[in-house]
Structures are given as C-alpha cells and as structure tokens.
Coordinates of C-alpha atoms in Angstrom, one line a residue:
Chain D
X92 CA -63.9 47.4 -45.0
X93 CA -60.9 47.3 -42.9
X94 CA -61.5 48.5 -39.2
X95 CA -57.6 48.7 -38.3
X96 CA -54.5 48.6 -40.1
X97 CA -52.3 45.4 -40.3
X98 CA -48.9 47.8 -41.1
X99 CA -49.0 49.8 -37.7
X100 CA -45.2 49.6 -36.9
X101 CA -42.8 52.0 -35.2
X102 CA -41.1 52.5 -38.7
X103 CA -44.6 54.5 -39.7
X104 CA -44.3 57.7 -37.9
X105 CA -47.8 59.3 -38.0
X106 CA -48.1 63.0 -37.0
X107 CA -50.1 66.2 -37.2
X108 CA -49.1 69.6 -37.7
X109 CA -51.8 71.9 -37.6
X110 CA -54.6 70.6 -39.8
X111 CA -52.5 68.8 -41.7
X112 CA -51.8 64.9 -41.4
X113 CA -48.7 63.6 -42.5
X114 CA -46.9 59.7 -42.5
X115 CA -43.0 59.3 -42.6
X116 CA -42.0 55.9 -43.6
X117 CA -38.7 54.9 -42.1
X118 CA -38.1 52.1 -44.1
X119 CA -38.0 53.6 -47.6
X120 CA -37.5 57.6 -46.6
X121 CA -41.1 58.7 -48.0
X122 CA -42.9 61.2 -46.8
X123 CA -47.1 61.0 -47.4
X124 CA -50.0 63.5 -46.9
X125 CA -53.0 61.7 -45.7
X126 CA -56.7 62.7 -44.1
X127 CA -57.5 62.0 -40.8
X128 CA -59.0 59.4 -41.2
X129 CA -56.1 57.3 -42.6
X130 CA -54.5 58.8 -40.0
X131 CA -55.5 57.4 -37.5
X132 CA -56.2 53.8 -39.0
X133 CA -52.5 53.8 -39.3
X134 CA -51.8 54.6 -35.8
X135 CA -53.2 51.7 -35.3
X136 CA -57.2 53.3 -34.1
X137 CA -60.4 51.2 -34.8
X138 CA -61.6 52.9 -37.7
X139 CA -63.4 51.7 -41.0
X140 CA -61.6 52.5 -44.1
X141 CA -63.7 52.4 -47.3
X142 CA -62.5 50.0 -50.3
X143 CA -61.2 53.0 -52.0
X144 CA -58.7 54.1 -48.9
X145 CA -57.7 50.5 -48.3
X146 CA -56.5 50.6 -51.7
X147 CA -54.5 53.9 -52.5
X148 CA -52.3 52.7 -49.1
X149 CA -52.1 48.7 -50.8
X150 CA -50.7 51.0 -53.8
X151 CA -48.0 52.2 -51.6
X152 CA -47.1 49.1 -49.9
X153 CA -46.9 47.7 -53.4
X154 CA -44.6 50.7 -54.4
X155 CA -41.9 49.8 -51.3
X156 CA -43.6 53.2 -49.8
X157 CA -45.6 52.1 -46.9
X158 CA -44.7 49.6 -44.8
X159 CA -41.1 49.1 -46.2
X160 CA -38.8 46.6 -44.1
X161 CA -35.9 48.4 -43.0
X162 CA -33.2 48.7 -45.3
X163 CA -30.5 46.5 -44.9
X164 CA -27.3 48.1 -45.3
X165 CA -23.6 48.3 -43.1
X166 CA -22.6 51.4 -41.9
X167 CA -19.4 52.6 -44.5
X168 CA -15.4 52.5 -42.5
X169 CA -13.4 54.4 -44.1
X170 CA -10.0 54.1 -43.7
X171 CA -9.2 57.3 -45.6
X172 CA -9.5 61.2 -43.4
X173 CA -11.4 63.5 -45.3
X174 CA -11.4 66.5 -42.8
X175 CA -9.8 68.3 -40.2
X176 CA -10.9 70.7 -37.8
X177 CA -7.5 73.2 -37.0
X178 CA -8.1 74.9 -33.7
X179 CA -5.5 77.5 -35.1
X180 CA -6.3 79.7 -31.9
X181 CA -7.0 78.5 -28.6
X182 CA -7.2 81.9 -26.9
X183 CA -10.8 84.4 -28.0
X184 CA -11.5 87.8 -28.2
X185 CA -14.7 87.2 -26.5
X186 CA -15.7 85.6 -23.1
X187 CA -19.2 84.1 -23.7
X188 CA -20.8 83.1 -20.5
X189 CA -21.9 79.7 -22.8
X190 CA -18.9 78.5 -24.4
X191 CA -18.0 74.8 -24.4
X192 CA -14.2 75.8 -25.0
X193 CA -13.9 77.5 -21.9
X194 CA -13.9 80.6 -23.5
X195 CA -11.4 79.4 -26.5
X196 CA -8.7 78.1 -23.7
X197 CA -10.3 74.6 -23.8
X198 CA -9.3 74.1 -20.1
X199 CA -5.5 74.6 -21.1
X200 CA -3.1 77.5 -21.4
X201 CA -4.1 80.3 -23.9
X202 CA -1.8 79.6 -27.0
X203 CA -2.2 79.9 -31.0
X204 CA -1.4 77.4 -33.7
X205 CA 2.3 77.8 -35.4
X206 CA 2.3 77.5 -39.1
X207 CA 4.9 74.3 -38.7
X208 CA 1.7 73.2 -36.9
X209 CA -0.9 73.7 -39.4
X210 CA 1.1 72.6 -42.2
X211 CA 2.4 69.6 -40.6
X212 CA -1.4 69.1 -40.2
X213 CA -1.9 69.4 -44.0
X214 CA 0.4 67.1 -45.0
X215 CA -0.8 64.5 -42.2
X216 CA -4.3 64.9 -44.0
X217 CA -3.0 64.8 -47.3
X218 CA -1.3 62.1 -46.9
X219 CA -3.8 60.0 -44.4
X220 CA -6.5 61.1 -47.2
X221 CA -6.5 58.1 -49.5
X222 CA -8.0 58.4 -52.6
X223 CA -10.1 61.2 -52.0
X224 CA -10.1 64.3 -53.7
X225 CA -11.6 67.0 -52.1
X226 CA -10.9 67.4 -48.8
X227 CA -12.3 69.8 -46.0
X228 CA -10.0 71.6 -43.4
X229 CA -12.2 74.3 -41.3
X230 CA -10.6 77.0 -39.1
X231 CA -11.7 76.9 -35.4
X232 CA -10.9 78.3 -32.0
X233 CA -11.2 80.6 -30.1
X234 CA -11.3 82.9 -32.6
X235 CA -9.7 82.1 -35.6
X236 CA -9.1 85.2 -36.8
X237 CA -6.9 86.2 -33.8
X238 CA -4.5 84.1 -35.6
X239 CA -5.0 85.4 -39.6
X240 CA -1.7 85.1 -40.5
X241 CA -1.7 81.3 -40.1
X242 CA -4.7 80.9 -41.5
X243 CA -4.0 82.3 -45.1
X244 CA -0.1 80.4 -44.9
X245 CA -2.1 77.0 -44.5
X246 CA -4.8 77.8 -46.9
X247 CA -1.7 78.9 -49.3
X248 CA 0.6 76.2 -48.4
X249 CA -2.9 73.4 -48.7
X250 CA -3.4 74.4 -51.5
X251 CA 0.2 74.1 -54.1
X252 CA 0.1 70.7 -51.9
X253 CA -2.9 69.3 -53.2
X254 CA -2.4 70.7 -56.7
X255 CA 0.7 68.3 -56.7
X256 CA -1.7 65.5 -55.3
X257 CA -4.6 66.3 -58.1
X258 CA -6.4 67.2 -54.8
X259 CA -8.4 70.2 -53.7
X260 CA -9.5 71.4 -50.7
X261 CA -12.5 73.2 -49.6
X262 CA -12.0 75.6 -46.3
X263 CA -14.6 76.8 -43.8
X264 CA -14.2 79.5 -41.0
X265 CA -16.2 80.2 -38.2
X266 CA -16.1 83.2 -36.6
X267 CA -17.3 86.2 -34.1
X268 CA -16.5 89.1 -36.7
X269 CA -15.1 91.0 -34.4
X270 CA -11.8 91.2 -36.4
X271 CA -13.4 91.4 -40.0
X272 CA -12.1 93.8 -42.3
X273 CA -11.9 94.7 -45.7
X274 CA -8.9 92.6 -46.4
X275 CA -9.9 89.9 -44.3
X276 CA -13.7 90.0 -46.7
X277 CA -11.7 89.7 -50.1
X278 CA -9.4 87.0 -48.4
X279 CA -12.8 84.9 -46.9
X280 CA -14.4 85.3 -50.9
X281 CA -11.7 84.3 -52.4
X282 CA -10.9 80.9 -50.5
X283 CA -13.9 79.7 -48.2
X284 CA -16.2 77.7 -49.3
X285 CA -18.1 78.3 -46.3
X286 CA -18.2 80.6 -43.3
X287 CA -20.1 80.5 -40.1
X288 CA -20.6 83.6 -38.2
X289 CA -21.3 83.3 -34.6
X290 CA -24.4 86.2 -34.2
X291 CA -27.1 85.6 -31.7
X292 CA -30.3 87.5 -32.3
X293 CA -31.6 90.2 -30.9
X294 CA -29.4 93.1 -28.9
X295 CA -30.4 92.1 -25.9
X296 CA -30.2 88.2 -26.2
X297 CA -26.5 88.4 -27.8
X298 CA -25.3 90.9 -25.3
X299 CA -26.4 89.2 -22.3
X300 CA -23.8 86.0 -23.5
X301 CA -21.9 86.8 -25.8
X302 CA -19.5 89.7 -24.7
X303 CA -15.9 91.2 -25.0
X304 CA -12.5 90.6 -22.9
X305 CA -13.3 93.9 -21.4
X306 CA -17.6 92.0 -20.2
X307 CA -19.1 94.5 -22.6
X308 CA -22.1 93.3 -25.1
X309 CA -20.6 92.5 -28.5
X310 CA -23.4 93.0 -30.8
X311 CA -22.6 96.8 -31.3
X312 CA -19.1 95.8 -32.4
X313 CA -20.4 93.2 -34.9
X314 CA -23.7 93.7 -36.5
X315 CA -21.8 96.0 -38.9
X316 CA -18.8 94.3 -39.7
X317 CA -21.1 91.1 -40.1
X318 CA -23.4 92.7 -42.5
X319 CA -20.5 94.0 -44.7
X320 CA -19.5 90.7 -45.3
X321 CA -22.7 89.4 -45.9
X322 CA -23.1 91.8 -48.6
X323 CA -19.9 91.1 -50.3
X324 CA -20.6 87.0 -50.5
X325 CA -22.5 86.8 -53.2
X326 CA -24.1 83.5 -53.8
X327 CA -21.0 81.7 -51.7
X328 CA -21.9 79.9 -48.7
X329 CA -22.1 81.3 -45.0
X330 CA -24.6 80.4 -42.0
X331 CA -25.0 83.1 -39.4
X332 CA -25.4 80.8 -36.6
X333 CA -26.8 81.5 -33.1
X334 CA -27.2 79.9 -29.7
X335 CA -30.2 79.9 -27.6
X336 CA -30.3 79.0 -24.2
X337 CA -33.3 79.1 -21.5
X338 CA -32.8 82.7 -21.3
X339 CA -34.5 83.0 -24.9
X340 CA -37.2 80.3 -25.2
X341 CA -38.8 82.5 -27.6
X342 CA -35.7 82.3 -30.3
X343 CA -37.8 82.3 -33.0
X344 CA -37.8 86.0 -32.9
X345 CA -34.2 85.6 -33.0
X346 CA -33.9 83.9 -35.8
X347 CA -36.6 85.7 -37.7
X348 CA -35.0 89.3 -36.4
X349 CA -32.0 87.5 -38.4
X350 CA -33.6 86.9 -41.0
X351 CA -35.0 90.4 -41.0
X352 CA -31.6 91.7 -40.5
X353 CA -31.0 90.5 -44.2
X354 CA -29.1 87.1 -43.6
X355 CA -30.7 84.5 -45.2
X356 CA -28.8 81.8 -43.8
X357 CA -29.6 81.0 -40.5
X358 CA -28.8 78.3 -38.1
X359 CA -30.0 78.4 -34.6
X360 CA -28.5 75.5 -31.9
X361 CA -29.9 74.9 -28.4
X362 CA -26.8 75.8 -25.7
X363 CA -24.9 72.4 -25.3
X364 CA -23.8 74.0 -21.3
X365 CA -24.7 72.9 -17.3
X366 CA -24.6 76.4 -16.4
X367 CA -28.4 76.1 -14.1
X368 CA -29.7 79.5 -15.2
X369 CA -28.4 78.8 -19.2
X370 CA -29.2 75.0 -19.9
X371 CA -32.1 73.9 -22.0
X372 CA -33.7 71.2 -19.4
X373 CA -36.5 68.9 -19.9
X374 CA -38.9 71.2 -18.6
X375 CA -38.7 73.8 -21.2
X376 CA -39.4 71.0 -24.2
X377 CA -43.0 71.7 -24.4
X378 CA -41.8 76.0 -24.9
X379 CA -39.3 75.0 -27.3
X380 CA -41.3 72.9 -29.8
X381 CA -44.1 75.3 -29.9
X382 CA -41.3 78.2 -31.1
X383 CA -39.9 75.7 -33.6
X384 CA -43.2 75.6 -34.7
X385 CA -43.7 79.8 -34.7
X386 CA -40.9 79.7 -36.5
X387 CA -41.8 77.1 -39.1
X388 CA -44.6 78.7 -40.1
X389 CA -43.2 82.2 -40.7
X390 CA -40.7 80.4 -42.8
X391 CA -43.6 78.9 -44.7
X392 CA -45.1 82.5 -44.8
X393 CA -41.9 84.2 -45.8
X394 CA -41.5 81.4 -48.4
X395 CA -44.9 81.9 -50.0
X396 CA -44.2 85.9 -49.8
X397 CA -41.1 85.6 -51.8
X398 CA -38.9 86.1 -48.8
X399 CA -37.6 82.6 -48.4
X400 CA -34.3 82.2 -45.9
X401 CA -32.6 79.3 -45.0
X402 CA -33.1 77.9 -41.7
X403 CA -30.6 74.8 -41.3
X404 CA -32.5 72.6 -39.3
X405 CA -35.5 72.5 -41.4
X406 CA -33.5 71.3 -44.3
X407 CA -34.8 67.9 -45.0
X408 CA -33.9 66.8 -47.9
X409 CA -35.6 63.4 -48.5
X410 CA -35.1 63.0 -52.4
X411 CA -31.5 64.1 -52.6
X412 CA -30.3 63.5 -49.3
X413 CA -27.2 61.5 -48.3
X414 CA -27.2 57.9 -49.1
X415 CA -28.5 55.3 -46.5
X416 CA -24.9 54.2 -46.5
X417 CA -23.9 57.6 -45.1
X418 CA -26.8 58.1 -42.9
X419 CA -25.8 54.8 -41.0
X420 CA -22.2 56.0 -40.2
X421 CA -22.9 58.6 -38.5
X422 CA -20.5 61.4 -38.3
X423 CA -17.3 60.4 -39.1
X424 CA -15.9 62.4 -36.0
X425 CA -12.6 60.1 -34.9
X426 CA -12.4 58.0 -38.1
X427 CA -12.8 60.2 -41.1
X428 CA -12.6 63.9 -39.1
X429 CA -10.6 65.0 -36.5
X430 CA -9.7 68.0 -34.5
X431 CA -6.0 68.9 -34.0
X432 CA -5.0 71.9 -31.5
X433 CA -2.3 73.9 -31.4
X434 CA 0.2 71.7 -30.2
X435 CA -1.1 69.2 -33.4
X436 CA -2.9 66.4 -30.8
X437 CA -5.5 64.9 -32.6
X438 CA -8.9 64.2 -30.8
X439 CA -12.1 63.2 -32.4
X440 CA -13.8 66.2 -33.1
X441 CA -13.5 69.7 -31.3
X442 CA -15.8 68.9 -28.8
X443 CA -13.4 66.6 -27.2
X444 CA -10.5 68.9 -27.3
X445 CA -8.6 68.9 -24.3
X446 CA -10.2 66.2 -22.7
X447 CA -6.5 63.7 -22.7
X448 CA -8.9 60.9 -22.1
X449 CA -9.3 61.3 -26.2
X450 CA -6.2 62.5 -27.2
X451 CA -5.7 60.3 -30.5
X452 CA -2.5 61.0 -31.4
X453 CA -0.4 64.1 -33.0
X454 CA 0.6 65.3 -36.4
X455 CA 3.7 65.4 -35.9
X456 CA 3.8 61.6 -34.9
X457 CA 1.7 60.9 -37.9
X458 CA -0.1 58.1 -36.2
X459 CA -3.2 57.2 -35.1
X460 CA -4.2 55.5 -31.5
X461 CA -5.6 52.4 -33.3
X462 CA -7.8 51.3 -30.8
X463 CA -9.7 54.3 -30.3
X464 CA -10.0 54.6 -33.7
X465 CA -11.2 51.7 -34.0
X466 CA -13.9 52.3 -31.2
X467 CA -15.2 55.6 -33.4
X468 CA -14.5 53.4 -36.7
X469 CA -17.4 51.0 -35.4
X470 CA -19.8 53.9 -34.2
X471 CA -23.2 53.7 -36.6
X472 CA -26.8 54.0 -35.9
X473 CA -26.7 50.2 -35.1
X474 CA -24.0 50.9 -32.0
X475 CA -26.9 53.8 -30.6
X476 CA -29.1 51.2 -29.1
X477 CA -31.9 53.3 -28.2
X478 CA -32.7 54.5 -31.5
X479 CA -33.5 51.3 -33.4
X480 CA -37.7 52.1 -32.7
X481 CA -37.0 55.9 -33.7
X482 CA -38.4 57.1 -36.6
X483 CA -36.1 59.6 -37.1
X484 CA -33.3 57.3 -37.0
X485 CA -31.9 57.6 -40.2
X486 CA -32.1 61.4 -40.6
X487 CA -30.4 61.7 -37.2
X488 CA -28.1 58.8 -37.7
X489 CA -27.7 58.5 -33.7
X490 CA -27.1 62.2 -33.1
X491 CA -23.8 63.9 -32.1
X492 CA -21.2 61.8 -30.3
X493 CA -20.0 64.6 -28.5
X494 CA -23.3 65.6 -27.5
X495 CA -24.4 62.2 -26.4
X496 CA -21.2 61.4 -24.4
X497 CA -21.1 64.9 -22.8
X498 CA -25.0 64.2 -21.8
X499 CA -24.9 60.7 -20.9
X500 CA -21.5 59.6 -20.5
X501 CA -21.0 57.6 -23.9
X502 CA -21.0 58.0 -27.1
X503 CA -23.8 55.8 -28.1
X504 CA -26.3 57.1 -25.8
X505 CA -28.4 59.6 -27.5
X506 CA -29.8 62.3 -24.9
X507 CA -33.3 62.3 -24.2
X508 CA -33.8 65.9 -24.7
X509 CA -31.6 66.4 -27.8
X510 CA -33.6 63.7 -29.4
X511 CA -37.3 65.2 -28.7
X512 CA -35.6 68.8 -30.2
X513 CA -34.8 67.0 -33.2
X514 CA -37.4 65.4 -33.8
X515 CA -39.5 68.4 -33.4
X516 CA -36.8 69.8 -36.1
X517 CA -37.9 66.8 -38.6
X518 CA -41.6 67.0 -38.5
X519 CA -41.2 70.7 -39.3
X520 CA -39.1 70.5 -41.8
X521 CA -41.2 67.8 -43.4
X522 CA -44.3 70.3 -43.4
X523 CA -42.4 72.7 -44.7
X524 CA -41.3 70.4 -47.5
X525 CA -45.1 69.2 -47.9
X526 CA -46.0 72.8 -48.0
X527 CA -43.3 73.7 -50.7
X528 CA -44.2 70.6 -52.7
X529 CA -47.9 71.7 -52.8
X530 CA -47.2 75.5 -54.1
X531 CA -45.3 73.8 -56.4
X532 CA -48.4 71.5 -58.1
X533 CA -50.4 74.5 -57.3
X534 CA -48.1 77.1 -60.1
X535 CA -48.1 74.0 -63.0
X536 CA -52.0 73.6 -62.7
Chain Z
X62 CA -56.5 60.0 -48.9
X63 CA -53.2 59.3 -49.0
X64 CA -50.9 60.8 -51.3
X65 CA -46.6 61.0 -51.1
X66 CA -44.9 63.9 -50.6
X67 CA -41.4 62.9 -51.6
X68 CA -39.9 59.7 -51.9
X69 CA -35.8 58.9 -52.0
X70 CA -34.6 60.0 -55.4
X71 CA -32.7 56.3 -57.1
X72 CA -29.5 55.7 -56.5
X73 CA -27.0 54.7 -58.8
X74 CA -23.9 54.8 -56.5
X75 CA -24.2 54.9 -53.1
X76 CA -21.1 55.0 -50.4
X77 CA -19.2 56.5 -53.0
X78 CA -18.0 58.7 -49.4
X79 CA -18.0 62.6 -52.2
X80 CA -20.4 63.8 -49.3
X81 CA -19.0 66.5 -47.4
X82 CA -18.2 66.0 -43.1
X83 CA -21.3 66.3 -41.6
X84 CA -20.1 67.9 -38.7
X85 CA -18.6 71.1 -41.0
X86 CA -22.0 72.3 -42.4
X87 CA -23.1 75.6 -40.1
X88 CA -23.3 74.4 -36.1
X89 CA -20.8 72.3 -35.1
X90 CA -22.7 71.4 -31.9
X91 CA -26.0 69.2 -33.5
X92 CA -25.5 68.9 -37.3
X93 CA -26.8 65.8 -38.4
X94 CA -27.0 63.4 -41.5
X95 CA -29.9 64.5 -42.4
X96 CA -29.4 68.3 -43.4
X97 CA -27.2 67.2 -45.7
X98 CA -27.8 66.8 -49.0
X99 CA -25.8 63.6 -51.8
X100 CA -22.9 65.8 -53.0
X101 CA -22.5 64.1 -56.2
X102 CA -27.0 64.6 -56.7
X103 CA -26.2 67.8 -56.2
X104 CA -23.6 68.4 -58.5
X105 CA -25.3 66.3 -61.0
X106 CA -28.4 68.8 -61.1
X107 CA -26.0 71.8 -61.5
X108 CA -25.2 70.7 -64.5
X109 CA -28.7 69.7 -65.8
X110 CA -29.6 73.4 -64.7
X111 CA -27.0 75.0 -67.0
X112 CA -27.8 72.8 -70.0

C-alpha cells in the first residue's frame, strides 16, 4: 500500500461537484471519474490506497492518461486572415447602460459603413486569405441592421468574389431584433450561418439595461420579433446571448426563463464594464459560481427530461475539440481576425475599436502595421505567464486579449476574476459531460 | 475507483487551421478555445451519420 501519490502535479486538477469526484489531466486532455478516496490520494493527502487502486491509476499513467507531461507543441502563425469583423454601423438603436461600444459610437462620431467600404474589405480579405477556403466575415455594430442594405450588397458581392477564388464564405450577424422582419428572416436563412441575438432574460433584467433611443425597456419590442425568427431557423445556427451584470447574480433564472422561452441556444457572458453599480467584482465570485452551478444542474435535469438546450459555456468538448495546436494560439484576434469600422481601419478585434493606440492599418491601404502584427502574431498560451500552473490552460488558451488588456493593462495578463468564472465554467461543463457519458452506458446496458 | 470519462479523440492532422475564429462563435466578449469544437472531426462524423 501506497500512503500518498507520487503524480500530485498542478497538471492533475482534482475537484468535486456535488458527490461526485472527478480528475482533469492537463497533459493529455482526459477527463476521469474517481471515489474519494483516490481523490484525495491524488491531491496529494496521506491516504492508503489498496493494491487494487494503486493499479487501475498505473493503468492510466501507462495509457498517457494520468500524469501526462505536457504536450510539447508551438503555437500555429498564420500568415493567412481568415475573418473579419465589419462594424457596418457604428451608430445603435438602443442605448444599453452596459455597452462597451459606447452605445455603438465607439467613442467617435455616429456613422455607417459604405458599400465601397465593405467591399473594399472583401477583397482585402480575399486577397490577404491565403490558401484558405472558407472564410468568416460577421456583421457588427451598433446595430447592424440599421445598415441592411449594406449588409446584403457585401454578402452578394462576397460571395460571386469567392466563387471566382473557389472560396466560400460563412457570415454571422449579431443583433438586437429590433429591426427584424419578414424579409429581413428569409434574408438571415438564406445566407447566415450563424446569428447572435442580443436578449437578456427576464422583463425586468433586460429592461433595466438594455433600452431604446427614446430610455424605454426593449424587451416588449423584441421578444416577438426574436421568437419569429427563431421559429423560422430550422436546424441553422443562432445563440440568443445575454449579459449579466451584478444587478442579476441569480442569471441562471435568466438563462433558464430563455430556455423556457423556447430558445435552445443560449449563451450568457458576465458584463465586461467599470460602471460601480453594474461590474461583476471579486466579491460576488462566491454568488456567481454557485448559480453556474444552479444552472448546471437544471441543464443536467432538462437533459435527462428530454428538454436538452445548449448553453455555450458548458460546451466542453474534450474528444473532438480543437487541436492542441489551436488551443495554444489563442484567438487569432490581430493575426488571423480583425475588425474594420466604417472608415475600413483595421484593429485587432472589435473590442479595440476606436482605441488609435491599435489602429492596424486600413483596407483601403491594404497593409498591415507589421509590428503590431507581429506582437499579436506571437500571442499563445506560452506569452500569458500566469497560466502555465492552470489547469485550464489549454481549454482557455490564455483567455480574451481584449479582456485581459482592458482588465489589466496587457494582453497577456489574464484577469483574476475572468479566470475563476471560467474555470467554474469548465468543471461544470465536465460534470455535465461525465453525467451525459454515464446515461449514455446506462441506455446500452 | 478510477475510471475516464473522455479522453482526446486521435489525431490525424492537426494545425490544419479549417477551425472556425474563435472569437465569432455566440459572445464575442469571453469565447474561448475550448467551446469549440475540430471543424474537420466534425464534418467528418456528418458524413459517417448519413452513411
């Protein structure tokens, strides 16, 4: 008999949830269901495993499951764009008291992409795009659909471009609703691959942020018009995607009175804001992670019921998940995405918009500020210090860029806060996959 | 007891760069690597389901 384990590492992540014991092993991605018992020998406690436990965890250290040195592998650098955020309207139909884009002005005049614009955007991509055949253009803002017109010329026009190319592109939309219509429904089905509808929650937690020009609630004007669309997708994608903030610890609800609502694809992001009375501080952690957990196990529950919805940030997809190559590289944001605004300047990704310390360059000019490129080129896991103990590490890949630099002042530093959310995020959705995986054996037996 | 869950499917191309911008999923404010999913593993079981 062993008394304590010789593989305790940081790279074995041991944790609970509920009466369930689970270990993550961040060198070779697997994810085991153990007793307590082996447990808490491999966290490392003084506790006497018999012969027969010794040996079932030598069988996974054997396997490369337990225990596995971390991969070696370097982050990929592409040289080829594969996607480009068009912020075809920088002006918004809304005024939500949260909005990092300063209510779809991004700190600048209010103004709307010209086709010449867009297009000139295309062809930048197209031609900055390699090799690569599908590429990915989503339409931003603002609200995109306060500027429609250019939005179906450049989907049009992207296209007969890339059919030339033996291209194709795939094209995303994220939107408040407010302008949906009928024509607007058959245009969305018949060219997005994705759309992302910007919907709250509850009445009372959507109006109290997200409200009209005129400082009304919005969730009157688009529950309906949201729902419609819904309806008409079919099994094409589309995330209705909230925001919570401090003002609705208890966002589970939201997200399950989406999911009750009908949608059953749901994302839910904490606010990214410095706004005192909206912000998500450190204070509220131990609040948040018990409602991830409320919300985990309804999903389970809804699941095992036959109402299963899909809640983004439990999808953890550990057998057909990206590549350690890609979960090294992070991103891609200012290297193989970029945002371009109206006037076609290029920044790294939409959440530095308007900031001219990260203007890259413009489509017009065609070219790309080498050194800052370079800088986002050379962004990986292995350039976020601070994560190289985490287990999470290569499911996070080092977290949002945006995130971290509008936190902490760099790119690289992951924040604190963001970190313990996510992490949360992982352990639940590796129970829910554990719990999945175990109705599963239970149906073939 | 000790028994895995889900291990990393094998690989026979990696970096092959198919895989879609993370950042254009569903939140644009905290999507990460890991929600993702391998394009080309999931294309590849589309077509084993409609064999």
């Amino acid at each position: 008999m062993r008394r304590s384990s010789s593989i305790v590492t940081d790279m074995i992540h041991v944790f609970g949830y509920k009466d369930k014991n689970y270990v993550y092993d961040t060198g070779s991605g697997s994810l085991h269901e153990c007793d307590e018992r082996t447990a808490r020998y491999l966290k490392g406690e003084d506790i006497a495993l018999s012969e027969e436990e010794l040996s079932e965890i030598e069988a996974l250290k054997k396997e490369g499951l337990l225990g596995a040195p971390e991969p070696s592998v370097a982050p990929a650098k592409p040289k080829e764009i594969k996607a480009l955020c068009l912020h075809v309207s920088h002006d918004c139909n809304f005024r939500c008291a949260y909005c990092f884009a300063d209510e779809g002005a991004y700190h600048s005049v209010r103004e709307v992409m010209s086709s010449e614009t867009a297009k000139a955007a295309i062809d930048f991509l197209l031609r900055e795009s390699g090799q690569r055949k599908v590429l990915e253009v989503d339409f931003f803002g603002g609200e995109p659909l306060m500027n429609l017109g250019v939005v179906k010329e450049t989907v049009y026009y992207a296209k007969a471009e890339a059919e030339k190319r033996g291209k194709k592109f795939l094209f995303t939309t994220t939107t408040n609703g407010l302008l949906l219509d009928d024509e607007t429904i058959k245009f969305f089905n018949e060219e997005m691959e994705n759309v992302v509808l910007s919907l709250d929650g509850r009445k009372e937690v959507h109006d109290a942020v997200r409200k009209t020009v005129n400082g009304k609630g919005s969730f009157d004007a688009v529950i309906g018009k949201i729902k419609k669309f819904v309806r008409s997708r079919g099994d094409k994608h589309y995330y209705v995607r909230g925001t919570f903030t401090a003002k609705n610890l208890d966002f589970s609800r939201d997200v399950l009175f989406l999911a009750d609502e009908g949608f059953d694809s749901i994302s839910m992001e904490p606010v990214v804001t410095e706004i005192p009375e909206l912000q998500i501080r450190e204070e509220h952690l131990p609040a948040i992670e018990k409602e991830y957990e409320r919300l985990c196990d309804e999903y389970i529950k809804r699941e095992e019921e036959g109402r299963y919805f899909n809640f983004f940030h439990f999808n953890i997809d550990l057998e057909g998940g990206p590549c350690l190559q890609k979960k090294v590289s992070a991103c891609g944001a200012g290297n193989e995405y970029f945002s371009v605004v109206p006037n076609g300047d290029l920044y790294p990704c939409h959440q530095f918009a308007g900031d001219a310390a990260w203007k890259m360059g413009n489509v017009f000019e065609g070219k790309i500020d080498p050194a800052l490129r370079a800088k986002f080129a050379e962004n990986s896991l292995f350039t976020r210090r601070k994560c190289g103990d985490c287990f999470a590490k290569f499911i996070c890949s080092g977290g949002c860029a945006a995130n971290n630099y509008h936190y902490e002042g760099d790119v690289n530093e992951p924040y604190p806060l963001t970190c313990a959310m996510m992490k949360k995020r992982i352990e639940c959705g590796m129970h829910a996959l554990a719990e999945r995986r175990s109705r599963e054996n239970s149906h073939k037996n | 007891m000790i028994k895995t869950i889900a291990k990393p499917a094998e690989r026979k191309i990696v970096g092959c760069g198919e895989c879609r911008s993370t950042c254009q999923s569903a939140c644009k404010t905290s999507c990460t690597v890991g929600n993702q999913s391998c394009e080309r593993i999931t294309r590849e079981q589309k077509i084993e389901e409609q064999k």
